Short mmCIF file of C-alpha atoms in Angstrom, two decimals:
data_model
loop_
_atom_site.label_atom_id
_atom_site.label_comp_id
_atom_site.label_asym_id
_atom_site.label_seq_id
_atom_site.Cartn_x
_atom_site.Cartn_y
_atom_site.Cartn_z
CA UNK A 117 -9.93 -16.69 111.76
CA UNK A 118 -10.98 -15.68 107.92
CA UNK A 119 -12.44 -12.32 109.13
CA UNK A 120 -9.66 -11.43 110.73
CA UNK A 121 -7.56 -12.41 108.20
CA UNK A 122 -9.53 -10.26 106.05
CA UNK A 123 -9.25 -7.26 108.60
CA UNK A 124 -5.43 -7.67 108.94
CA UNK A 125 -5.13 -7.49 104.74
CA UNK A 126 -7.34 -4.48 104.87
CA UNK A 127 -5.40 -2.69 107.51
CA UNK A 128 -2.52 -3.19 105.23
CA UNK A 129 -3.71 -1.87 102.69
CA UNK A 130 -4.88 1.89 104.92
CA UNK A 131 -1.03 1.89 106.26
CA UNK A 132 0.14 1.61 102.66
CA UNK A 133 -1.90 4.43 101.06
CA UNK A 134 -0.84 6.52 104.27
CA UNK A 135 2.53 6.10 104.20
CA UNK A 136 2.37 7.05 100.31
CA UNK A 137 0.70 10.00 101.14
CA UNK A 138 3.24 11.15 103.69
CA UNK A 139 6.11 10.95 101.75
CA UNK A 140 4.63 12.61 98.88
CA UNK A 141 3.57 15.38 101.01
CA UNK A 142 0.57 16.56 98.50
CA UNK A 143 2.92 16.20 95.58
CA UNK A 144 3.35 19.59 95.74
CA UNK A 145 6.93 20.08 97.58
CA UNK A 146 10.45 19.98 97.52
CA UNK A 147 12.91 17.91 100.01
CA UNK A 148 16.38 19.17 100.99
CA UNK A 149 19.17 17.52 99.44
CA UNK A 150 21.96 16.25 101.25
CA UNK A 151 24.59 16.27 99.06
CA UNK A 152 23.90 20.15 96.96
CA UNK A 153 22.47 22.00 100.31
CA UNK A 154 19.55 22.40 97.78
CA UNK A 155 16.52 21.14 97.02
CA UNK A 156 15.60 18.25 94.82
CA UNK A 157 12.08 18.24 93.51
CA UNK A 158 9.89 15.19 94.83
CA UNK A 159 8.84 12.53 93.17
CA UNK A 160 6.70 13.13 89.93
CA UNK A 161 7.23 17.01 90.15
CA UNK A 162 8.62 18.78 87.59
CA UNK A 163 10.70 22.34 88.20
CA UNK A 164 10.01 23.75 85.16
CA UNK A 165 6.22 24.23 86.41
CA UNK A 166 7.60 26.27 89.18
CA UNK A 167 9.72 28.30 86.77
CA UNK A 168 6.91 28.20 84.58
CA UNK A 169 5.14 30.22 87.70
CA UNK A 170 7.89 32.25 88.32
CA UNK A 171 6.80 35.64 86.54
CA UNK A 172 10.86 35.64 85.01
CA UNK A 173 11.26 32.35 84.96
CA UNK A 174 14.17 30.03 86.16
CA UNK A 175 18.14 30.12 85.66
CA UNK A 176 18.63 26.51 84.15
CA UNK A 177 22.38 24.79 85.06
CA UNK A 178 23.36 21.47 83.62
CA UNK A 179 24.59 18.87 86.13
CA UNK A 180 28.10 19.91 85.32
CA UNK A 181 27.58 23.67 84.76
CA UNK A 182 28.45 25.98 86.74
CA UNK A 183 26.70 28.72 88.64
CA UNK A 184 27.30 32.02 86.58
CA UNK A 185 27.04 35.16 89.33
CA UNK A 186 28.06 38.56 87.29
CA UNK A 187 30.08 42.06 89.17
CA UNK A 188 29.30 44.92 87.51
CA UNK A 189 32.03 46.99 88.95
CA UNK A 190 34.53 50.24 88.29
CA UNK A 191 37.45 48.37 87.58
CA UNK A 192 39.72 51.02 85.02
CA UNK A 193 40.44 54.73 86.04
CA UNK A 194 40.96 56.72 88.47
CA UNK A 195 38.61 54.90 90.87
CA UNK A 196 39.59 51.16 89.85
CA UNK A 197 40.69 50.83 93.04
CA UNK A 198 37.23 50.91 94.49
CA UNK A 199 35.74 48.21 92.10
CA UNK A 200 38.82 45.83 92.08
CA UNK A 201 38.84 45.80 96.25
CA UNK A 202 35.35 44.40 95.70
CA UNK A 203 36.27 42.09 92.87
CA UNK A 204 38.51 40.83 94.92
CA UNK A 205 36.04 40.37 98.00
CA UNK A 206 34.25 38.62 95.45
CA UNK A 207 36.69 36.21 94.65
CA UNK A 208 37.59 35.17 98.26
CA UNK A 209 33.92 34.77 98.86
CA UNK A 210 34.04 31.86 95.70
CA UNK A 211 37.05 30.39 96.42
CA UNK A 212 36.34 29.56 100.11
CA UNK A 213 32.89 28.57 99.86
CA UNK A 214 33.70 26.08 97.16
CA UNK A 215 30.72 24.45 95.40
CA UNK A 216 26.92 26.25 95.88
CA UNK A 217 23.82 23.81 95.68
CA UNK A 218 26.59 21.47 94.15
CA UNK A 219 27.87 23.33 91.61
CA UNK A 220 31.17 25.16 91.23
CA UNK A 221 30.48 28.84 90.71
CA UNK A 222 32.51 31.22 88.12
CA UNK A 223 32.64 35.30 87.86
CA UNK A 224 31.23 37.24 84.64
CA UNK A 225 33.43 40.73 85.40
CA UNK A 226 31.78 43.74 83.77
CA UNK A 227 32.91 47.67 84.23
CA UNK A 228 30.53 50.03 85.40
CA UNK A 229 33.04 52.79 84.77
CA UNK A 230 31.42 54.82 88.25
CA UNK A 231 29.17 56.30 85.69
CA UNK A 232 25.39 56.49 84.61
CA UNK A 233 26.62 55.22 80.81
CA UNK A 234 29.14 52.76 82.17
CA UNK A 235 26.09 51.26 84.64
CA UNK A 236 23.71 50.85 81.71
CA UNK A 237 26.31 49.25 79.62
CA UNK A 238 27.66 47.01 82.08
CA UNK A 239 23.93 45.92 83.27
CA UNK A 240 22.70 45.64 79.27
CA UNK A 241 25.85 43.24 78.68
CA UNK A 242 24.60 40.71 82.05
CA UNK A 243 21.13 40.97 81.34
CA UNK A 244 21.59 39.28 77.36
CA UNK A 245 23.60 36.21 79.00
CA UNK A 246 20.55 33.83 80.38
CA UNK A 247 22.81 31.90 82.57
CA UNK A 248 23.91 35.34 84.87
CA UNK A 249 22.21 34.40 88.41
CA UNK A 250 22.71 37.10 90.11
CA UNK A 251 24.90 40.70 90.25
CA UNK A 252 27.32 41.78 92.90
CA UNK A 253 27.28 45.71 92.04
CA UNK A 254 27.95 48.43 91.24
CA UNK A 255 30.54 50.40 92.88
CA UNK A 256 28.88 53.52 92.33
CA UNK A 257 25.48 54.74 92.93
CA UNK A 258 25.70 57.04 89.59
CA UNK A 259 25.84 53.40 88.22
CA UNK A 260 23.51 51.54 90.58
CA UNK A 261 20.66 53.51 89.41
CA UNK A 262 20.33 52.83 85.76
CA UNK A 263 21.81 49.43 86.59
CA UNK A 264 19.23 48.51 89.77
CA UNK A 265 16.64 49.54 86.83
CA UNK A 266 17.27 47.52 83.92
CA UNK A 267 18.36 44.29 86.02
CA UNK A 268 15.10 44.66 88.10
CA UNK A 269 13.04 45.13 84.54
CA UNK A 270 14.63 41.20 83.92
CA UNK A 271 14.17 40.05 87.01
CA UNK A 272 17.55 39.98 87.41
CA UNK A 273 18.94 39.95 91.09
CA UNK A 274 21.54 43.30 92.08
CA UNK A 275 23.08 43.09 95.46
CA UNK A 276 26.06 46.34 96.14
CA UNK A 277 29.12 45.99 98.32
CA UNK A 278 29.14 49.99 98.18
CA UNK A 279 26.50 51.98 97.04
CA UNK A 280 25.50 54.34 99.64
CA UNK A 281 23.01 57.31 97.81
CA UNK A 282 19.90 56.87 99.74
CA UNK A 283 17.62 57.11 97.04
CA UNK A 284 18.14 53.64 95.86
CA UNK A 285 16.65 52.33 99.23
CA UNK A 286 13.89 54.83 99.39
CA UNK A 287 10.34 53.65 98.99
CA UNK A 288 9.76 55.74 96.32
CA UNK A 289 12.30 55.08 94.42
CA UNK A 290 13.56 51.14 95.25
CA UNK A 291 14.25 48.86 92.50
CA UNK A 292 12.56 45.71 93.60
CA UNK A 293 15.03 43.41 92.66
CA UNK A 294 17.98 45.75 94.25
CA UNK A 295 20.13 45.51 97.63
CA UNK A 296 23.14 46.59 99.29
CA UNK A 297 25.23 45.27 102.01
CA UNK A 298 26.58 48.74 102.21
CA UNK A 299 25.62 51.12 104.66
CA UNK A 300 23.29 53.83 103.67
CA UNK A 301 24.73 57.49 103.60
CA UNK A 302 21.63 58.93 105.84
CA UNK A 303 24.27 56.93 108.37
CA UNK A 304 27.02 58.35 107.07
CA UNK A 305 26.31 62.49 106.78
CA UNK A 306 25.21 61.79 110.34
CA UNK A 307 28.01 60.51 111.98
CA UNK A 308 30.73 62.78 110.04
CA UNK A 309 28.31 65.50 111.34
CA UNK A 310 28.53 63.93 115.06
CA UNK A 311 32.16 63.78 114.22
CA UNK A 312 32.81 67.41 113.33
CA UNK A 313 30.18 68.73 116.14
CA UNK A 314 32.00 66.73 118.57
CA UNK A 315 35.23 66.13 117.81
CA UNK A 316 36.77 69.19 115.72
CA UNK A 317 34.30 71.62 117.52
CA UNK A 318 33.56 73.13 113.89
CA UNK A 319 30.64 75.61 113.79
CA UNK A 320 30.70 76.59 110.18
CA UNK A 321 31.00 74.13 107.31
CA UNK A 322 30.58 74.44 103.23
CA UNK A 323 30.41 71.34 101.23
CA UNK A 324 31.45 70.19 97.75
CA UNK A 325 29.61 67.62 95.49
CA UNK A 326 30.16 65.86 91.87
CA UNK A 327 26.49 66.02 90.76
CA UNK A 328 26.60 62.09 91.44
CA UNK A 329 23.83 60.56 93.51
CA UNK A 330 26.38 59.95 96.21
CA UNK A 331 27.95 62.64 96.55
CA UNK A 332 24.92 65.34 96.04
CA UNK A 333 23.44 63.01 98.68
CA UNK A 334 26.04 62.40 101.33
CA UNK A 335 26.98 65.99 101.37
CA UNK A 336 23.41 67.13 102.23
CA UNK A 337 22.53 64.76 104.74
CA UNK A 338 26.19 66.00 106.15
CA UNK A 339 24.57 69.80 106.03
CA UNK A 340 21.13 68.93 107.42
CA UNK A 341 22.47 67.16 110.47
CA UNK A 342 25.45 69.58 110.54
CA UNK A 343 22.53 72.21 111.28
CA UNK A 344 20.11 70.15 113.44
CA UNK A 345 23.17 68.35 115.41
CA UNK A 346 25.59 71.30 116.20
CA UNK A 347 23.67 73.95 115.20
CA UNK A 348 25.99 75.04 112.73
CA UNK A 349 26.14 76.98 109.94
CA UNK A 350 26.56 75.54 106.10
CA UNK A 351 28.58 78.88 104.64
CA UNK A 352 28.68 76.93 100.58
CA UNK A 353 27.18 73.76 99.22
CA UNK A 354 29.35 74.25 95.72
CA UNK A 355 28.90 71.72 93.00
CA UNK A 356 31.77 70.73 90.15
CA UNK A 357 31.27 68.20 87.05
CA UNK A 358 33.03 65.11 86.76
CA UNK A 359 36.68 65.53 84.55
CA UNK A 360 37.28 69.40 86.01
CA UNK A 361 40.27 70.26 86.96
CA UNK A 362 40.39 73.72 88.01
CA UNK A 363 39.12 74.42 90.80
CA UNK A 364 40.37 77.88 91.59
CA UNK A 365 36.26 79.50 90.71
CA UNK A 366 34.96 77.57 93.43
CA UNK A 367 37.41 77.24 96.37
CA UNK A 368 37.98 80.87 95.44
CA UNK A 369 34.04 81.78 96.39
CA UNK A 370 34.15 79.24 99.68
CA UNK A 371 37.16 80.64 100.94
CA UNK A 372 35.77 84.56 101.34
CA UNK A 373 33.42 82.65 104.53
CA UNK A 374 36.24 81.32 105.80
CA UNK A 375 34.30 77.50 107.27
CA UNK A 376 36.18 76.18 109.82
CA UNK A 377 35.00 72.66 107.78
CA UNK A 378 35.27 71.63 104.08
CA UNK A 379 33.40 68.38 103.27
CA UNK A 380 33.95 66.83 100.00
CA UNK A 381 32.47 63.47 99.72
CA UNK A 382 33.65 62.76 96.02
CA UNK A 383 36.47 60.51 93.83
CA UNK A 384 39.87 60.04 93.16
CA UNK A 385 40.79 62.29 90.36
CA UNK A 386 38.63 65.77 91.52
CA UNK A 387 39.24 65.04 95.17
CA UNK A 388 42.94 64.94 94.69
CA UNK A 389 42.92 67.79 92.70
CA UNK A 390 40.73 69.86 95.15
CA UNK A 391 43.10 69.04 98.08
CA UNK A 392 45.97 70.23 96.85
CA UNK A 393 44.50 73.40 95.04
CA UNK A 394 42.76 74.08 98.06
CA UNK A 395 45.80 74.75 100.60
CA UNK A 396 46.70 77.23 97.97
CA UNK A 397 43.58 79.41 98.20
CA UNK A 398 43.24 82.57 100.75
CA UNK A 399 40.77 81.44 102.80
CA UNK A 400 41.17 78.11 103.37
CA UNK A 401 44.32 78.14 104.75
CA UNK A 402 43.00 77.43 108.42
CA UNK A 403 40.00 75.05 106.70
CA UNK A 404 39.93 71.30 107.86
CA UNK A 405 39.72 69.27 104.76
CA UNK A 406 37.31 66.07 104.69
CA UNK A 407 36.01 63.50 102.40
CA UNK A 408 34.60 60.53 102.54
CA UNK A 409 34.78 56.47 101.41
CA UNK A 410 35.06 57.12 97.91
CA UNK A 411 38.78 58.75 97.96
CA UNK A 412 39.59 56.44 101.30
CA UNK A 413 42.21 54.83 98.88
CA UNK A 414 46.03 54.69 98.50
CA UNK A 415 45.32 55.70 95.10
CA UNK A 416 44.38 59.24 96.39
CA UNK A 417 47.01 59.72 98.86
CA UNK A 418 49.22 58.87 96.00
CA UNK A 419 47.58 61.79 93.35
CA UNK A 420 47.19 64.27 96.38
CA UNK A 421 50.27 64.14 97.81
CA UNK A 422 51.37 65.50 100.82
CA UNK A 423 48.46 67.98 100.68
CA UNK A 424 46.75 65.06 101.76
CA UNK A 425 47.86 65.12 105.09
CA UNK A 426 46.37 65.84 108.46
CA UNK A 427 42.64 65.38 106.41
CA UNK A 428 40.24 63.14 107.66
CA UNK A 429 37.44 60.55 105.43
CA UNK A 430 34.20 59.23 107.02
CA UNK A 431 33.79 56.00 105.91
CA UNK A 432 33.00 52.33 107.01
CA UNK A 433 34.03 50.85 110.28
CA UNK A 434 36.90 48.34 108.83
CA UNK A 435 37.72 47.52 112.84
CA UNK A 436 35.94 44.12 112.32
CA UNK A 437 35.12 41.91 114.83
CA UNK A 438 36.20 38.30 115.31
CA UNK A 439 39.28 36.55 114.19
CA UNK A 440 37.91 35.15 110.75
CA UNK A 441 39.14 38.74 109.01
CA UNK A 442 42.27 38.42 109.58
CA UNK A 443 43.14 34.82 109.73
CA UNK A 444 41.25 34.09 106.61
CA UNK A 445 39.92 36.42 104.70
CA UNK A 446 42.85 38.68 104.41
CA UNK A 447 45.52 35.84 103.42
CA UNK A 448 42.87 34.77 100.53
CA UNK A 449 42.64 38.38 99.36
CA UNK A 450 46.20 39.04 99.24
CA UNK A 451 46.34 35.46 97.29
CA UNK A 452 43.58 36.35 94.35
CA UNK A 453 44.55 39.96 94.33
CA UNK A 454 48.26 39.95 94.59
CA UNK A 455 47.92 43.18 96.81
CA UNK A 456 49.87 43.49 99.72
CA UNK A 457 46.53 44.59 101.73
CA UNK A 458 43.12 45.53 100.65
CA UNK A 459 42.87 48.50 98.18
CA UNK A 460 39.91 49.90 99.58
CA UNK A 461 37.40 50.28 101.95
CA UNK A 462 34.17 47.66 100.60
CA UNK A 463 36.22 44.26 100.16
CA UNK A 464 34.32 42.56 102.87
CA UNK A 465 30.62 44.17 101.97
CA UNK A 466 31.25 42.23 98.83
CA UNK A 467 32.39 39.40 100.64
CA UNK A 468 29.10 39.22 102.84
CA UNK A 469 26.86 40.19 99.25
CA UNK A 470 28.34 37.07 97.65
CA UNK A 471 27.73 34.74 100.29
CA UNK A 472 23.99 35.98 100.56
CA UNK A 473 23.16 35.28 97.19
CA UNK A 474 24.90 31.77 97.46
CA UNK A 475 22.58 31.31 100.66
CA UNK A 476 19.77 32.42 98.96
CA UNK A 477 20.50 30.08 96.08
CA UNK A 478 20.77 26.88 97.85
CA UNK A 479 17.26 28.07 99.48
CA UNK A 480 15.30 28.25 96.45
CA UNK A 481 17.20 25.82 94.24
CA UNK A 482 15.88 22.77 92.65
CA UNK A 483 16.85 19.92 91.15
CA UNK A 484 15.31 17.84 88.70
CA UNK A 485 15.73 13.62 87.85
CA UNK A 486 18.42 14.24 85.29
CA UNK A 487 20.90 16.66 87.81
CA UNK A 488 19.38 19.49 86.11
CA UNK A 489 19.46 22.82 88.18
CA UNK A 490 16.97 25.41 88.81
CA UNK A 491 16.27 28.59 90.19
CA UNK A 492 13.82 31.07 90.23
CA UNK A 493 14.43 34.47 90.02
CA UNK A 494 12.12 36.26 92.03
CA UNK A 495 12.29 33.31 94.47
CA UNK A 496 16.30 34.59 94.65
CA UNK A 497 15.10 37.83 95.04
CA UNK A 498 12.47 37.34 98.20
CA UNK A 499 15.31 34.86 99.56
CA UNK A 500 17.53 37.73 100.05
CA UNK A 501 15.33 40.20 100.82
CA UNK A 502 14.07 37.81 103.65
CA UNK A 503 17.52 37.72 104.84
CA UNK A 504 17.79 37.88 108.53
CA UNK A 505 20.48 37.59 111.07
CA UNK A 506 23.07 36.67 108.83
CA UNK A 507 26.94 36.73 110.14
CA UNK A 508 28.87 37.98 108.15
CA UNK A 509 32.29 40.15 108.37
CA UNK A 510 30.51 43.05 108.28
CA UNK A 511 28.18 42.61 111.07
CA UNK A 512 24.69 40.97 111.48
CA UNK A 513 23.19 41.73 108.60
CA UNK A 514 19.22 41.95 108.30
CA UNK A 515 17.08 43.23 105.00
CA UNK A 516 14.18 45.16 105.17
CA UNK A 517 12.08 45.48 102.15
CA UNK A 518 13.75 48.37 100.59
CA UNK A 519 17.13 46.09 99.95
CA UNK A 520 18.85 47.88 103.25
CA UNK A 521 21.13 44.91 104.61
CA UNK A 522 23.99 46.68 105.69
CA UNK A 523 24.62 46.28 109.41
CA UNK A 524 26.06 50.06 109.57
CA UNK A 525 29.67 51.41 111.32
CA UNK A 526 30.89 54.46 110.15
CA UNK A 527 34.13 55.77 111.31
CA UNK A 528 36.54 58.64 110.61
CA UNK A 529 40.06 58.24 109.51
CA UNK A 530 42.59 60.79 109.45
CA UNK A 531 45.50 60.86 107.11
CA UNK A 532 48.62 60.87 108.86
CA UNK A 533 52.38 60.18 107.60
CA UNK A 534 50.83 59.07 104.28
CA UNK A 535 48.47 56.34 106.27
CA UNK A 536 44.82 56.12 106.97
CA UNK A 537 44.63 56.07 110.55
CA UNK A 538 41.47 55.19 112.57
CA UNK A 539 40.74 58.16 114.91
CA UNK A 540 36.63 58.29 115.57
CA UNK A 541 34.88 56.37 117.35
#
């Protein structure tokens, strides 16, 4: 009876030290938490060692403090309209999601001014504030380039709702700490190609560009598949600067080919401008007259006029799926914005950006014994770049390694009795 007494104390014992074991896992990982969708770090670990680890460290949050994401966005100017409609998309994304990994989150708005300058500035100003998480930018690819740069050099997390230039998702070229939810104009030049070979029947086309990444970009994937899809010829590929007005030089030299097609994937102030000088130059009186997402605005019907009308804009697909668009979203959107409808064409990229990077936060966040929050940065950054099969209103959006998310629609609208109309596909 005293040996087995002693056997039945010793077997204790074992089941003691095993169970121990097993809920400290190896003392080297983290359990979900319940109540912040988190993770809290286990007994006797300390997060600071894995920020320590972390090659740029952790964002630290108080218990009460909230999560600080930054927009770096064109928000004044001709092209505010672009910016704010993501702002807003922003904002909607906050409000309904309420609390991330238990913490309310607030917006640190910055202007990218949809220029190089204006990116580096705004990205400068996030990077010196420690507590910035993440970005949701830029508008503009001009600005996503310095911007993807100097955010990746801090380790700093950049996710756009509308960049498109294809060089910032090129392997040579990727910042490693960039993405976009936006589609990528290799997607775009192709289908207004398919869309003029198809469609308006066009055999000859000339082009017009800014100098911008975007539009130098769009407008020559739109020539190279313009040749290799229709066969068609590409009579101009014409260049202007940003702040021109006159045009007269340059429509002037297109016109004497007479293209059946005039692309002009650029902004607000020069597209308006264009349009209208255009239907006043011989030449081009017979020309179709196309652009693309970054005048698909009311602010550019309103500058062009009625020259405006009858031209078409590639763009993205806004015919989303699913009820959640309009019987949410929109009502939000029209409450934080004050706008009768969206401005623009990106709101809900930036919608689906935000809600990544909250996704991604509550992945890799920790919490210590005091309510103390942290998260790594380049953990944030491999969270989102894992991302996978995520619904969102733009589609199902998966990220390769290059920081392409987007889950791409492109579609044509035409401008007709001072409305954007959906015509293609």
């Amino acid at each position: 009876m005293h040996k087995l007494f002693r056997l039945s104390a010793i077997l204790a014992v074992v089941l003691l030290i095993l169970a121990a074991c097993s809920s400290n896992n190896g003392g080297g990982s983290t359990t979900p938490s319940s109540s912040t969708g988190g993770s809290v770090a286990s007994m006797g670990e300390d997060p600071t060692a894995a920020c320590a680890d972390d090659p740029f460290g952790c964002v630290q949050y108080g218990p009460s403090d909230p999560i600080n994401l930054g927009t770096a966005l064109v928000i004044s100017g001709a092209n505010s309209s672009l910016g704010l409609d993501s702002q807003y998309g922003v904002k909607v994304a906050v409000a309904l999601r309420g609390q991330v990994a238990g913490h309310d989150v607030k917006e640190t708005d910055t202007d990218e001014g949809c220029s190089a300058d204006g990116g580096t500035a705004a990205a400068n100003q996030l990077k010196a504030d420690p507590s910035i998480v993440a970005v949701v930018g830029t508008s503009c690819s001009s600005a996503g380039v310095p911007a993807a740069e100097i955010l990746s050099q801090s380790g700093i997390l950049l996710v756009s709702p509308s960049n498109t230039a294809p060089s910032l998702t090129d392997p040579s070229t990727h910042q490693p700490f960039y993405a976009r939810t936006a589609h990528n104009d290799k997607v775009q030049g192709k289908a207004m190609a398919q869309f003029a070979c198809d469609v308006l029947k066009v055999k000859t086309a000339a082009t017009i560009h800014d100098g911008s990444p975007y539009a130098q970009q769009l407008q020559q994937v739109f020539a190279d598949q313009f040749k290799s899809l229709c066969n068609g010829t590409i009579t101009d590929q014409q260049a202007i600067t940003v702040g021109q007005t006159d045009f007269n030089s340059v429509l002037t030299t297109i016109g004497t080919k007479k293209p059946e097609l005039l692309y002009y994937p650029i902004f607000v102030a020069e597209g308006a401008l264009i349009t209208q000088q255009a239907k006043q130059t011989a030449g081009l009186s017979d020309t179709i007259l196309a652009g693309a997402d970054g005048i698909q605005t009311p602010d550019f019907l309103s500058a062009a006029g009625s020259a405006a009308e009858g031209m078409y804009m590639s763009g993205p697909d806004l015919n989303f799926s699913g009820d959640f668009y309009e019987s949410t979203f929109i009502p939000k959107y029209k409450e934080v914005s004050g706008e009768s409808a969206p401005i623009s064409v990106f709101h809900a990229h930036a919608y689906d950006a935000a809600n990544i990077i909250f996704d991604a936060i509550e992945k890799v966040a920790m919490t210590d014994a005091d309510g103390n929050l942290y998260i790594p940065r380049t953990a944030l950054k491999d969270a989102v770049l894992a991302t996978s099969g995520y619904k969102g209103i733009t589609g199902t959006l998966t990220c390769d390694a290059n920081g392409d998310c987007a889950d791409p629609k492109i579609s044509v609208v035409q401008v007709k009795s001072g409305k954007f109309e959906r015509v293609w596909p």
